[in-house]
Tab-separated table of N, CA and C and ligand atoms in Angstrom:
chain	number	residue	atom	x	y	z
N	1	UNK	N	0.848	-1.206	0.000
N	1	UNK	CA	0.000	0.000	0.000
N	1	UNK	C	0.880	1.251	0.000
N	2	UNK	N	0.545	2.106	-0.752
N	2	UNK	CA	1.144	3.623	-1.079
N	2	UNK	C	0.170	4.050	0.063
N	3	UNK	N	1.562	5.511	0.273
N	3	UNK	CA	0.439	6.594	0.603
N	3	UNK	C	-0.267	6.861	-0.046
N	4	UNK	N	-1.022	8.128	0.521
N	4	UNK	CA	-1.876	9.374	-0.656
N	4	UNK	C	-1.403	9.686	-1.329
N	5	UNK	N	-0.575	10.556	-0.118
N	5	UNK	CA	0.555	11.686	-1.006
N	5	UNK	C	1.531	11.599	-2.524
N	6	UNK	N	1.592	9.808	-2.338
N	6	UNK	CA	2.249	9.571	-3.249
N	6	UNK	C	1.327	8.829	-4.446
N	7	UNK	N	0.140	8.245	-3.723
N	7	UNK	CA	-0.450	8.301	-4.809
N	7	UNK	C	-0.967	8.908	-6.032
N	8	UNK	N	-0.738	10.238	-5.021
N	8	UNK	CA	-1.324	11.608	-5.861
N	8	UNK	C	-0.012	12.245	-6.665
N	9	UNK	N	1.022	11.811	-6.402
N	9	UNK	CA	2.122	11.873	-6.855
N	9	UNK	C	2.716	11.598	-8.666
N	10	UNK	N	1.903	9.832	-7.683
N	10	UNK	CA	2.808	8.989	-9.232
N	10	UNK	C	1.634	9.178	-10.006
N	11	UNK	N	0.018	9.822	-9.847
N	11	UNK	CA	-1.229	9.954	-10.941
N	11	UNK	C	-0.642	10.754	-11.797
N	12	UNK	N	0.338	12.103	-10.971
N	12	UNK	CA	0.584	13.265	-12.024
N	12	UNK	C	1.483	13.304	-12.706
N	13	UNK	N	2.223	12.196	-12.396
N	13	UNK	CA	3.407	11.936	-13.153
N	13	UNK	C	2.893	10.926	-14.196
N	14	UNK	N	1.644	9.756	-14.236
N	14	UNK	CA	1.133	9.131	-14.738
N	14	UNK	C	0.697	10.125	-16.191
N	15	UNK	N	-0.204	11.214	-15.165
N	15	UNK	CA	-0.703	12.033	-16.363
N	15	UNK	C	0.236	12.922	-17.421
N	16	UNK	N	1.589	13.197	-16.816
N	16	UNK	CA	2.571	14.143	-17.366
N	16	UNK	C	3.340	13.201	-18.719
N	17	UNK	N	3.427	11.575	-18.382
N	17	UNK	CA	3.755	10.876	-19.326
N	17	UNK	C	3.445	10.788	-20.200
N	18	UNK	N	1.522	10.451	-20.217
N	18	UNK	CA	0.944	10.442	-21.204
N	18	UNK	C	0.382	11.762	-21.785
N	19	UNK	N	0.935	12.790	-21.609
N	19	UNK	CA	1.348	14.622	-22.221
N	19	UNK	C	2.493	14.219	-22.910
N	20	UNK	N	3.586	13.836	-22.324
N	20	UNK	CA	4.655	13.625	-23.283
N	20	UNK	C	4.642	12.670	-24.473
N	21	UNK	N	3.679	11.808	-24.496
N	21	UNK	CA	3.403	11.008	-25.334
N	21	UNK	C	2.635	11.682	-26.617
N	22	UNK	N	1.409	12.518	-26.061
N	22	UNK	CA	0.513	13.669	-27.078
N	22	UNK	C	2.040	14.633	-27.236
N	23	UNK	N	2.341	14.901	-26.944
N	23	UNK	CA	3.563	15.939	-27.365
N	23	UNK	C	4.244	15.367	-28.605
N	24	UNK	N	4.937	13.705	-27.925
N	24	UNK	CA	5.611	13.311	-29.129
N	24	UNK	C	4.617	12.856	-30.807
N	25	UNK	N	3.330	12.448	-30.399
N	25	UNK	CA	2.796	12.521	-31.351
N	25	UNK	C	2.673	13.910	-32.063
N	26	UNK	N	2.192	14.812	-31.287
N	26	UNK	CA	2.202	16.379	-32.334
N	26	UNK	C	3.355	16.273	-33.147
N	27	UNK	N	4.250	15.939	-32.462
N	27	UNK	CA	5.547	16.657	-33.402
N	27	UNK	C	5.953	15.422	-35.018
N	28	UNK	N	5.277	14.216	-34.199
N	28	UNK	CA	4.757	13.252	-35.524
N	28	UNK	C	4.184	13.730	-36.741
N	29	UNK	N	3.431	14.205	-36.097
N	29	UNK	CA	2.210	14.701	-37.473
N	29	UNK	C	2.749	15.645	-37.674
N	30	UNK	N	3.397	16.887	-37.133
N	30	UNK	CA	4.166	17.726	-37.910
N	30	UNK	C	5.231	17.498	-38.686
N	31	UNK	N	6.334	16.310	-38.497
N	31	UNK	CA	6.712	15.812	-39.702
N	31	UNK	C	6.178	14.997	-40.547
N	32	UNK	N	5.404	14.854	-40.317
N	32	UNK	CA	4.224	14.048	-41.430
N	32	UNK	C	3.687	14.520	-42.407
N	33	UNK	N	3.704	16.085	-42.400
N	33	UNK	CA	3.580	17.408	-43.183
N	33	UNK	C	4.726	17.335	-44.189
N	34	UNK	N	5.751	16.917	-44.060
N	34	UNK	CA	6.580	17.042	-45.199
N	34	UNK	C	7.053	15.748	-45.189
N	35	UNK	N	8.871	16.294	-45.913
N	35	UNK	CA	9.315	14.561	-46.708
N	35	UNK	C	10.565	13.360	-45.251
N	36	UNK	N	10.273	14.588	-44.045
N	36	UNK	CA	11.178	14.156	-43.319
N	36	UNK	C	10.463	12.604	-42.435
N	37	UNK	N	10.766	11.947	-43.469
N	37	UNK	CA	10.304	10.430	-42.916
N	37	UNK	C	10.885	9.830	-41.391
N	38	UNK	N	12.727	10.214	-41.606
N	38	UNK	CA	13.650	10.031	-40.603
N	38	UNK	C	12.861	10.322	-39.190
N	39	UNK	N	12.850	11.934	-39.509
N	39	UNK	CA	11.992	12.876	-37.856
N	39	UNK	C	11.086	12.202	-37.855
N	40	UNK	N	9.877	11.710	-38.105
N	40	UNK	CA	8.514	11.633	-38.105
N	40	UNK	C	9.061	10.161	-37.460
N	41	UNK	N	10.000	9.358	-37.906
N	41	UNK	CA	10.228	7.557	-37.514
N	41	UNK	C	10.812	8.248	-35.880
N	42	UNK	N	11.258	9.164	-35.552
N	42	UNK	CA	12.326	9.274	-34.493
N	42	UNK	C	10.867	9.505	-33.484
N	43	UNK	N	9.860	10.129	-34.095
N	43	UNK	CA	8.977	11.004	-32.805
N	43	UNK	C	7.675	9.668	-32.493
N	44	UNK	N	7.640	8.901	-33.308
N	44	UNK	CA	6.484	7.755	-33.308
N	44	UNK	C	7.277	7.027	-32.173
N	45	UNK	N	8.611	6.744	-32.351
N	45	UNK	CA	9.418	5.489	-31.337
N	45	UNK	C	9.541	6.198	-30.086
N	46	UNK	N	9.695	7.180	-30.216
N	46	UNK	CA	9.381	8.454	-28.756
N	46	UNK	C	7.984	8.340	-28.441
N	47	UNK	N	7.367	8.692	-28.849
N	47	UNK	CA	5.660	8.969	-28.296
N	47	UNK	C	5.658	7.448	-27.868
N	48	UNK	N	6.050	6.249	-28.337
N	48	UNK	CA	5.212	5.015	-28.182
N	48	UNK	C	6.459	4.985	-26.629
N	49	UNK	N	7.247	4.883	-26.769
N	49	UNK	CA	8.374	4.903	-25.319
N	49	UNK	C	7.657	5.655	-24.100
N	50	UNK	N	7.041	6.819	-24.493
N	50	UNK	CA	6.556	7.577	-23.498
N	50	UNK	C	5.263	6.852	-22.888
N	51	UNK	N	4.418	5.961	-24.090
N	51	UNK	CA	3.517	5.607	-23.351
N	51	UNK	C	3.722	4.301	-22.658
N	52	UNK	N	5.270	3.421	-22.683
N	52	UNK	CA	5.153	2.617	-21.716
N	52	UNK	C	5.562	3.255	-20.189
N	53	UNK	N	6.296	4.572	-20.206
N	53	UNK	CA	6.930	5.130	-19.505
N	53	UNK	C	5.389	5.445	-18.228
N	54	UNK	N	4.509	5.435	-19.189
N	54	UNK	CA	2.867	5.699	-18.668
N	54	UNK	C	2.638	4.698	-17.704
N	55	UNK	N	2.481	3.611	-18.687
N	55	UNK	CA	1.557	2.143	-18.372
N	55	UNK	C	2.752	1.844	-17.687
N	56	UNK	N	3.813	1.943	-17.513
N	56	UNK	CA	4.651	1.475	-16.287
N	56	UNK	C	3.866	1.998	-14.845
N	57	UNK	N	3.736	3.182	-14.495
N	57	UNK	CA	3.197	4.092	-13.572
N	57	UNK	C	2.176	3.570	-12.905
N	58	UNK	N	0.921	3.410	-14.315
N	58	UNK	CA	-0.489	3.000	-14.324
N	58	UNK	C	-0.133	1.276	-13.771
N	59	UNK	N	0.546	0.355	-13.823
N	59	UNK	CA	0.755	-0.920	-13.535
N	59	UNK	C	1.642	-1.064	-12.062
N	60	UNK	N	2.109	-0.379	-12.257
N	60	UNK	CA	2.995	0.482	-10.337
N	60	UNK	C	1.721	0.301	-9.473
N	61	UNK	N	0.686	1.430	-9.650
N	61	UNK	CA	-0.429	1.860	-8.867
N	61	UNK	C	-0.272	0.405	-8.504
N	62	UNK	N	-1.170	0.171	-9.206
N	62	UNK	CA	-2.638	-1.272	-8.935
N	62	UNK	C	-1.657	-2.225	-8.179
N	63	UNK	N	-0.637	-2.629	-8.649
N	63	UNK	CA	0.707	-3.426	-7.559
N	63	UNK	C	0.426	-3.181	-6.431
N	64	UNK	N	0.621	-1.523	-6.077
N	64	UNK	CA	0.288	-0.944	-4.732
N	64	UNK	C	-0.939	-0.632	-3.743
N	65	UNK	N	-1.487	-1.151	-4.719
N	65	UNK	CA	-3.074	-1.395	-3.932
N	65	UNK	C	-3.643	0.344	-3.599
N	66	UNK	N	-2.871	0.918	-5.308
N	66	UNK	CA	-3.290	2.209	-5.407
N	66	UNK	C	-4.660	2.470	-6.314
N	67	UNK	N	-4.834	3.517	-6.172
N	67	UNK	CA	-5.680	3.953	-7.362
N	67	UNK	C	-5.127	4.911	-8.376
N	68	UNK	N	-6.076	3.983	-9.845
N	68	UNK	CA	-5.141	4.871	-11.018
N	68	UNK	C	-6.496	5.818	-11.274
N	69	UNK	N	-6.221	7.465	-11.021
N	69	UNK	CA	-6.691	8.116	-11.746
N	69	UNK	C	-6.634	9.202	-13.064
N	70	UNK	N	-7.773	9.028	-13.732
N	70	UNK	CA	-6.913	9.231	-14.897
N	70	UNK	C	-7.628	10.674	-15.448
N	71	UNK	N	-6.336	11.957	-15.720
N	71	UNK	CA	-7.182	13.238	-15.646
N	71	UNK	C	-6.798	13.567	-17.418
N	72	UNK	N	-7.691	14.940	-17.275
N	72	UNK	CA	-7.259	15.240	-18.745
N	72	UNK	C	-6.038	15.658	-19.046
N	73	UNK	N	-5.302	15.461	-20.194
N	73	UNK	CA	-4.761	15.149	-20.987
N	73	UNK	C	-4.057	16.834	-21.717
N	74	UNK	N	-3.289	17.255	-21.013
N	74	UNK	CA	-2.855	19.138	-22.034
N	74	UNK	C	-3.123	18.789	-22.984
N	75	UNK	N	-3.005	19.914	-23.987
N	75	UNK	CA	-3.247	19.671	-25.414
N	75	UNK	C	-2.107	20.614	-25.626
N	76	UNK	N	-1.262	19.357	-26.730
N	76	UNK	CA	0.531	20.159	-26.618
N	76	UNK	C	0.509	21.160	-27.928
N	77	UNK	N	1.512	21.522	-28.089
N	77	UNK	CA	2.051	22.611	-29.287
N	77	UNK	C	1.778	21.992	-30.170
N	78	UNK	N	1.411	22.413	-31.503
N	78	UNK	CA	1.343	21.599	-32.712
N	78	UNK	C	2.042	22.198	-33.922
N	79	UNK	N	2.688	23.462	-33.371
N	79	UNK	CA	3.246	24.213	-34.879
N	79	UNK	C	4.768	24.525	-34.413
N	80	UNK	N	5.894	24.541	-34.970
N	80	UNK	CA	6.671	24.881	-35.009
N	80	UNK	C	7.425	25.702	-36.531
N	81	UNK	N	8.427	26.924	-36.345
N	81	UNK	CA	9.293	26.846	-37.281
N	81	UNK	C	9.507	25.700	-38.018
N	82	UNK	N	10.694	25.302	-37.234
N	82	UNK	CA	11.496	24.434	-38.587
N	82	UNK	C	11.786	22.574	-37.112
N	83	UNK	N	12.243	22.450	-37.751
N	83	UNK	CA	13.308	20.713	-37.061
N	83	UNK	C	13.799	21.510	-35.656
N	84	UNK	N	14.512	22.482	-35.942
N	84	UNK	CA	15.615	22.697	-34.741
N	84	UNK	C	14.541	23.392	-33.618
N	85	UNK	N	13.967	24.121	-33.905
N	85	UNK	CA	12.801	24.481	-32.801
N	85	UNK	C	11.781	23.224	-31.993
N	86	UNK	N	11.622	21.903	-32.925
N	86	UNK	CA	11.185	20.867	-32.747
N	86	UNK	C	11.772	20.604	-31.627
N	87	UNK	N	13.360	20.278	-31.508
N	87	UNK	CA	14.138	19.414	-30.679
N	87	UNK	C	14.716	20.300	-29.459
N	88	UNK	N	14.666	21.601	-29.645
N	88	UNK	CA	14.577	22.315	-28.193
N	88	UNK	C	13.484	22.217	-27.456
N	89	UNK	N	12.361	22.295	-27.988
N	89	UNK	CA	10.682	22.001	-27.397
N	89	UNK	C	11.325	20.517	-26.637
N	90	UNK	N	11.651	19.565	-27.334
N	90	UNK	CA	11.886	18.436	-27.075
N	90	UNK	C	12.569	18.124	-25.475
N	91	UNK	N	13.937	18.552	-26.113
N	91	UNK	CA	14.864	18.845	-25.079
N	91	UNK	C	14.683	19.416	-23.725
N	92	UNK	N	14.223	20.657	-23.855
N	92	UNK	CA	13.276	21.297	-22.615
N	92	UNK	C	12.234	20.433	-22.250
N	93	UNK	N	11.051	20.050	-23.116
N	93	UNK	CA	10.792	19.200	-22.204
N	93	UNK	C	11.372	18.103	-20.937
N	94	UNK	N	12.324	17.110	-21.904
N	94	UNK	CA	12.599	16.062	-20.939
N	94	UNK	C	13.273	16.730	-19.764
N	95	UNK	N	14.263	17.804	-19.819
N	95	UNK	CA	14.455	18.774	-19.043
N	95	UNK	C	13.431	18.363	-17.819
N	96	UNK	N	12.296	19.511	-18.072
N	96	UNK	CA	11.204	19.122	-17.451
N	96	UNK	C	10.948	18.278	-16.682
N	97	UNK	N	10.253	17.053	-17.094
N	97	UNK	CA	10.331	15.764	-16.676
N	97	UNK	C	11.397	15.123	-15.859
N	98	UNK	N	13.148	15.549	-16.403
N	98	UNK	CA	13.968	14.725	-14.963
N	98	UNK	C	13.146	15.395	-13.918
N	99	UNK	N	13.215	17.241	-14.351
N	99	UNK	CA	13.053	17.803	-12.505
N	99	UNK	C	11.519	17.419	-11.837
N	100	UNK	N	10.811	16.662	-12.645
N	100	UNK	CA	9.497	16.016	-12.090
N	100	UNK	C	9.870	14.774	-11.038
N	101	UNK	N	10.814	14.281	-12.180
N	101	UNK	CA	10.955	12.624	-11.379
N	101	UNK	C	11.983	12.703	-9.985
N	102	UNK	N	12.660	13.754	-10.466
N	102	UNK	CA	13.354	14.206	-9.054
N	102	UNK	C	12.412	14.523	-7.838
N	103	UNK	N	11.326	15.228	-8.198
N	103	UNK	CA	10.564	15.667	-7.066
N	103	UNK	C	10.000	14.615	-6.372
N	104	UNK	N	9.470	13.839	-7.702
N	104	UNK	CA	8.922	12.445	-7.390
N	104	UNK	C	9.681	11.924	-6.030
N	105	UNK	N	10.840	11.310	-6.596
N	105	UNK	CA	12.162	10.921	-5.716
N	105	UNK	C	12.204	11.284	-4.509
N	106	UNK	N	12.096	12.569	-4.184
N	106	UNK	CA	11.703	13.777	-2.842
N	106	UNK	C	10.910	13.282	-1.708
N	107	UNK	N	9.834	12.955	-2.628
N	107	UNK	CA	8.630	12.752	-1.842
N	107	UNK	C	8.671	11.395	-1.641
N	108	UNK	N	9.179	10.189	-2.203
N	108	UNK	CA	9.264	8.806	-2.006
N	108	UNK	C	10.344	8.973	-0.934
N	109	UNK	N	11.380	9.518	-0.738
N	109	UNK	CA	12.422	9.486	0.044
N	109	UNK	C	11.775	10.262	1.762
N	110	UNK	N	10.933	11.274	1.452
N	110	UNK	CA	10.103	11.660	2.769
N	110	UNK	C	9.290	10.737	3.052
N	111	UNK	N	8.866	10.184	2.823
N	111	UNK	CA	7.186	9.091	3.058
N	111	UNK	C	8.205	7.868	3.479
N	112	UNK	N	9.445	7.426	2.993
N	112	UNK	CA	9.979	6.483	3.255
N	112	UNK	C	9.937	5.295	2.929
N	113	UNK	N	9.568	4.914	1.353
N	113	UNK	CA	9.064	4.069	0.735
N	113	UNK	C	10.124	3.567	-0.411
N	114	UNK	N	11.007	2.301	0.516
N	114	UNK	CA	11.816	2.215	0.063
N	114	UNK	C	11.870	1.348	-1.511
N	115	UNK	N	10.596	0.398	-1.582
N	115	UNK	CA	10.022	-0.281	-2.668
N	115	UNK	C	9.745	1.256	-3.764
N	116	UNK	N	9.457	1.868	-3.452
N	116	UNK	CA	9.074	2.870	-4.396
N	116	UNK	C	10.164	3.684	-5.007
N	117	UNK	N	11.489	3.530	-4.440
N	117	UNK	CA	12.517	4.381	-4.710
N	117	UNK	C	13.386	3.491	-5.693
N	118	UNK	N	12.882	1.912	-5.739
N	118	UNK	CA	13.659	1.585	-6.087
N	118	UNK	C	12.949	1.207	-7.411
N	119	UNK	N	11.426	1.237	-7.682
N	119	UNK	CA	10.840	1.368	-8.667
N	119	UNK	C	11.315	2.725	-9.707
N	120	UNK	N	11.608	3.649	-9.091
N	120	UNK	CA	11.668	5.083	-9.656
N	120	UNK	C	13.158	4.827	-10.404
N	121	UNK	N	13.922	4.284	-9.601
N	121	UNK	CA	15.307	4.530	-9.949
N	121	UNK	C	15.505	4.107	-11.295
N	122	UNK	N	14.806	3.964	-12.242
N	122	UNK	CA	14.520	2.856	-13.397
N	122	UNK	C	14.323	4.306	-14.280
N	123	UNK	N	13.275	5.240	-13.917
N	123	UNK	CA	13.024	6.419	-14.381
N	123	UNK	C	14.298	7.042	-14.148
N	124	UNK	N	14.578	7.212	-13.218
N	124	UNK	CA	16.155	8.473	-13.208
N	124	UNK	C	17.149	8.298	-14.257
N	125	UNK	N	17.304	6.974	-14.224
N	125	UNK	CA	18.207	6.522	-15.544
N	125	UNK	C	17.771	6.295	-16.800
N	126	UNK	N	16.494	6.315	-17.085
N	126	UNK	CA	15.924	6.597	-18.304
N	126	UNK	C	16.110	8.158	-18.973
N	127	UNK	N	16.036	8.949	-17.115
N	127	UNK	CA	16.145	10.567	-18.641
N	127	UNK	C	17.490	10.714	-18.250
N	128	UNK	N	18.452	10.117	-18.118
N	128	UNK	CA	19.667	10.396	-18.529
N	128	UNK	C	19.378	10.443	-20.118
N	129	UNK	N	18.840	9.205	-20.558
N	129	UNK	CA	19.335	8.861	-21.747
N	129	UNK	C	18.042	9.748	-22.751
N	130	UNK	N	16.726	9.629	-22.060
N	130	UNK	CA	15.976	10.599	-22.803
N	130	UNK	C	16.312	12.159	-22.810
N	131	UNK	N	17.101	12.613	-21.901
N	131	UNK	CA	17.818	14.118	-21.944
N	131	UNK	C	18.829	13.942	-23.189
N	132	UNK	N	19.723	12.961	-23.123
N	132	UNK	CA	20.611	13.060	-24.184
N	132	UNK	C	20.569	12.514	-25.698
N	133	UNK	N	19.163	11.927	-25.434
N	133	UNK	CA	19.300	11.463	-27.066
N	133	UNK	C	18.579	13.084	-27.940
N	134	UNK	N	17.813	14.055	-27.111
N	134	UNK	CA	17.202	14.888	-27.757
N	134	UNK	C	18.165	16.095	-28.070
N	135	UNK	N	19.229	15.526	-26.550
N	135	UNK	CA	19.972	17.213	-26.956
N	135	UNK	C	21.143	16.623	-27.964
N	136	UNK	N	21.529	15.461	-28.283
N	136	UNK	CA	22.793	15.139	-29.696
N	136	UNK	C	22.077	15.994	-30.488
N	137	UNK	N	20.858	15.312	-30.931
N	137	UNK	CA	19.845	15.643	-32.234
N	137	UNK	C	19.744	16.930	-32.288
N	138	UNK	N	19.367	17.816	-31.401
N	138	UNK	CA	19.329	18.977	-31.399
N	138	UNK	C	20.994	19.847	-31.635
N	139	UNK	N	22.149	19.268	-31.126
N	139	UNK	CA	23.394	19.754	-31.083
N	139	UNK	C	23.575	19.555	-33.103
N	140	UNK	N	23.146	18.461	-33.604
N	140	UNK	CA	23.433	18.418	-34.613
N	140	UNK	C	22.746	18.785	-35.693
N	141	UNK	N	21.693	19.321	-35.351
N	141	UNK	CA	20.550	20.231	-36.180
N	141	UNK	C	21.357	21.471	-36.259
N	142	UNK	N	21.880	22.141	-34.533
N	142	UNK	CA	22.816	23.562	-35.212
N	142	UNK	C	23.706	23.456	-36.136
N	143	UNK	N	24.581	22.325	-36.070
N	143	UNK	CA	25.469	22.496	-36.403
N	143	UNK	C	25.322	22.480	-38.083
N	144	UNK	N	24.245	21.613	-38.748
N	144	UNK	CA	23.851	21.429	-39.731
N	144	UNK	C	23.426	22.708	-40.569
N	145	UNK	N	22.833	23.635	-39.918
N	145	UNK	CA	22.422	25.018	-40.070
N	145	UNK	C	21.288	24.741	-41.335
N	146	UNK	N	21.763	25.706	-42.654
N	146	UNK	CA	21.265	25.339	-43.481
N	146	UNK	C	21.871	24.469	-44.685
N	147	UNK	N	22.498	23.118	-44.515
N	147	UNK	CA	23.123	22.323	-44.849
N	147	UNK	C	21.794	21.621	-45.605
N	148	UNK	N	21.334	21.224	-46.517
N	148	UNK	CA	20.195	20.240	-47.040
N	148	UNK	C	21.046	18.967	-46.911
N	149	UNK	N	22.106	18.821	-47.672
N	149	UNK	CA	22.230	17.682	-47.771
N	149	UNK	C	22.506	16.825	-46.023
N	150	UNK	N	23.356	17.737	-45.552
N	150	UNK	CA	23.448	16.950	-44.458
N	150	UNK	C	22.069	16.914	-43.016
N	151	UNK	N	21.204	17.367	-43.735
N	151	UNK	CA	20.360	17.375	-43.154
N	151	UNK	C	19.549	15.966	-43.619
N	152	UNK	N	19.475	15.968	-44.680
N	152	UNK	CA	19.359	14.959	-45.724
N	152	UNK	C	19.845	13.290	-44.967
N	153	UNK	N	21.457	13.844	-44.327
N	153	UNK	CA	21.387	12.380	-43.754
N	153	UNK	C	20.831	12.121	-42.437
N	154	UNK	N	20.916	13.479	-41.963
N	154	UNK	CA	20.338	13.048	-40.402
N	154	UNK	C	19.008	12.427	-40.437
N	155	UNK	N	18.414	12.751	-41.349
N	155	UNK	CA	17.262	12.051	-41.549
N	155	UNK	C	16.704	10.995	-41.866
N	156	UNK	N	17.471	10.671	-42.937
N	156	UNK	CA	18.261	8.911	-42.989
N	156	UNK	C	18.795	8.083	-42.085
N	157	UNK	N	19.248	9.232	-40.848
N	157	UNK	CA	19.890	8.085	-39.721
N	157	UNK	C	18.806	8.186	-38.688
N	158	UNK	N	17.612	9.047	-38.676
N	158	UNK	CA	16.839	8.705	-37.784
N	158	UNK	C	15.785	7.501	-38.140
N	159	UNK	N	15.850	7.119	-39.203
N	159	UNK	CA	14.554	6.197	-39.477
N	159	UNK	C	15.053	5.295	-39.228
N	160	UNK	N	16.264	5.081	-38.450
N	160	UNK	CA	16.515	3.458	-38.251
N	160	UNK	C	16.210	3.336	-36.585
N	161	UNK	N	15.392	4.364	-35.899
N	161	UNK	CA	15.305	3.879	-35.063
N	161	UNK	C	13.920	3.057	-34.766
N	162	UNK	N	14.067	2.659	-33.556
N	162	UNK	CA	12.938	0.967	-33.709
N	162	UNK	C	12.512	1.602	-32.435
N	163	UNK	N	11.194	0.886	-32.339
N	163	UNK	CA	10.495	0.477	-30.885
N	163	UNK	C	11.173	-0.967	-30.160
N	164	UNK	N	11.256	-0.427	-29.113
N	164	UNK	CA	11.883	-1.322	-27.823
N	164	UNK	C	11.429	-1.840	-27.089
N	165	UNK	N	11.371	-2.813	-26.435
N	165	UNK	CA	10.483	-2.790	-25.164
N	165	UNK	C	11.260	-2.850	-24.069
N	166	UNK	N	11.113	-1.349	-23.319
N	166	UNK	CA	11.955	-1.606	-22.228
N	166	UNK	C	11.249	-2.607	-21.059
N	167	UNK	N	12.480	-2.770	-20.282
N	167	UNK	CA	11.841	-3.368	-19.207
N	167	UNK	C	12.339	-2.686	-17.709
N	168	UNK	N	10.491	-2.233	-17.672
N	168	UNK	CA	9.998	-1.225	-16.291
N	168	UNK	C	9.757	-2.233	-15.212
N	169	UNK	N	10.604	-1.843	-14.709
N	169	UNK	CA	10.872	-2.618	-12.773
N	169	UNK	C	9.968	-1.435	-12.160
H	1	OFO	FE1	8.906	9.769	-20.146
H	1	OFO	O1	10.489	10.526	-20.508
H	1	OFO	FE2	10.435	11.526	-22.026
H	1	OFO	O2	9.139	12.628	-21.585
């Protein structure tokens, strides 16, 4: 059994996931608007990551003999400039999100719930890697400037990425 406090905790973090998930889809369909197949493959394997990052949360609860409640849903950005404005939105987000899961962390570490800290710790080391896969992409969008062609490949090297299934402890 969870607390409240934390029940009410891991809901909003439940709900903030599946925002990041509508986020990564917007930015789907905004490359879906043009020929950048690469971006559009990079933000589908993101949005779908985010929603196990969800149903991890949502499958946490019920373990804990919590309750999953489930609220509405932001409604994210849908327009950007160009790519490179894409992946700062991006970036800042996950930003975001560590300093969520940190707080998270905060409050599992006050309540004293040592099963729960060690559930989380799974998240802490996830946005290592979700902080840094957005800010390369983004480091290499500047650097690309207005380069077509080499923009050309970054885009080519994003469509090779795949859906995963991580595995949420
Ligand atoms: Fe769920 O980590 Fe990205 O947002």
């Amino acid at each position: 059994m969870i607390s409240q406090r934390l029940e009410k905790a891991l809901n909003e973090q439940l709900n903030y996931e599946l925002y990041s998930a509508y986020l990564y889809f917007s930015m789907k369909a905004y490359f879906s608007k043009s020929a950048w197949c690469g971006f559009r493959q990079w933000m589908c394997v993101q949005a779908h990551e985010e929603m196990e990052h969800a149903m991890g949360i949502f499958h946490y609860l019920i373990e804990r003999c919590g309750t999953v409640e489930l609220e509405p849903i932001a409604k994210p950005e849908h327009e950007w400039p160009d790519a490179l404005a894409v992946f700062e939105a991006a970036y800042n987000h996950e930003k975001t999100v560590t300093a969520k899961i940190n707080e998270l962390f905060d409050i599992m570490e006050e309540e004293k719930d040592r099963a729960a800290l060690s559930f989380l710790d799974w998240y802490l080391k996830e946005q290592v890697e979700e902080e840094r896969n957005a800010r390369v992409i983004l480091e290499k969008l500047k650097f690309i400037g207005e380069d077509k062609t080499a923009l050309m490949m970054l885009n080519e090297d994003l469509m090779k990425r795949e859906i995963h299934q991580h595995d949420i402890k």
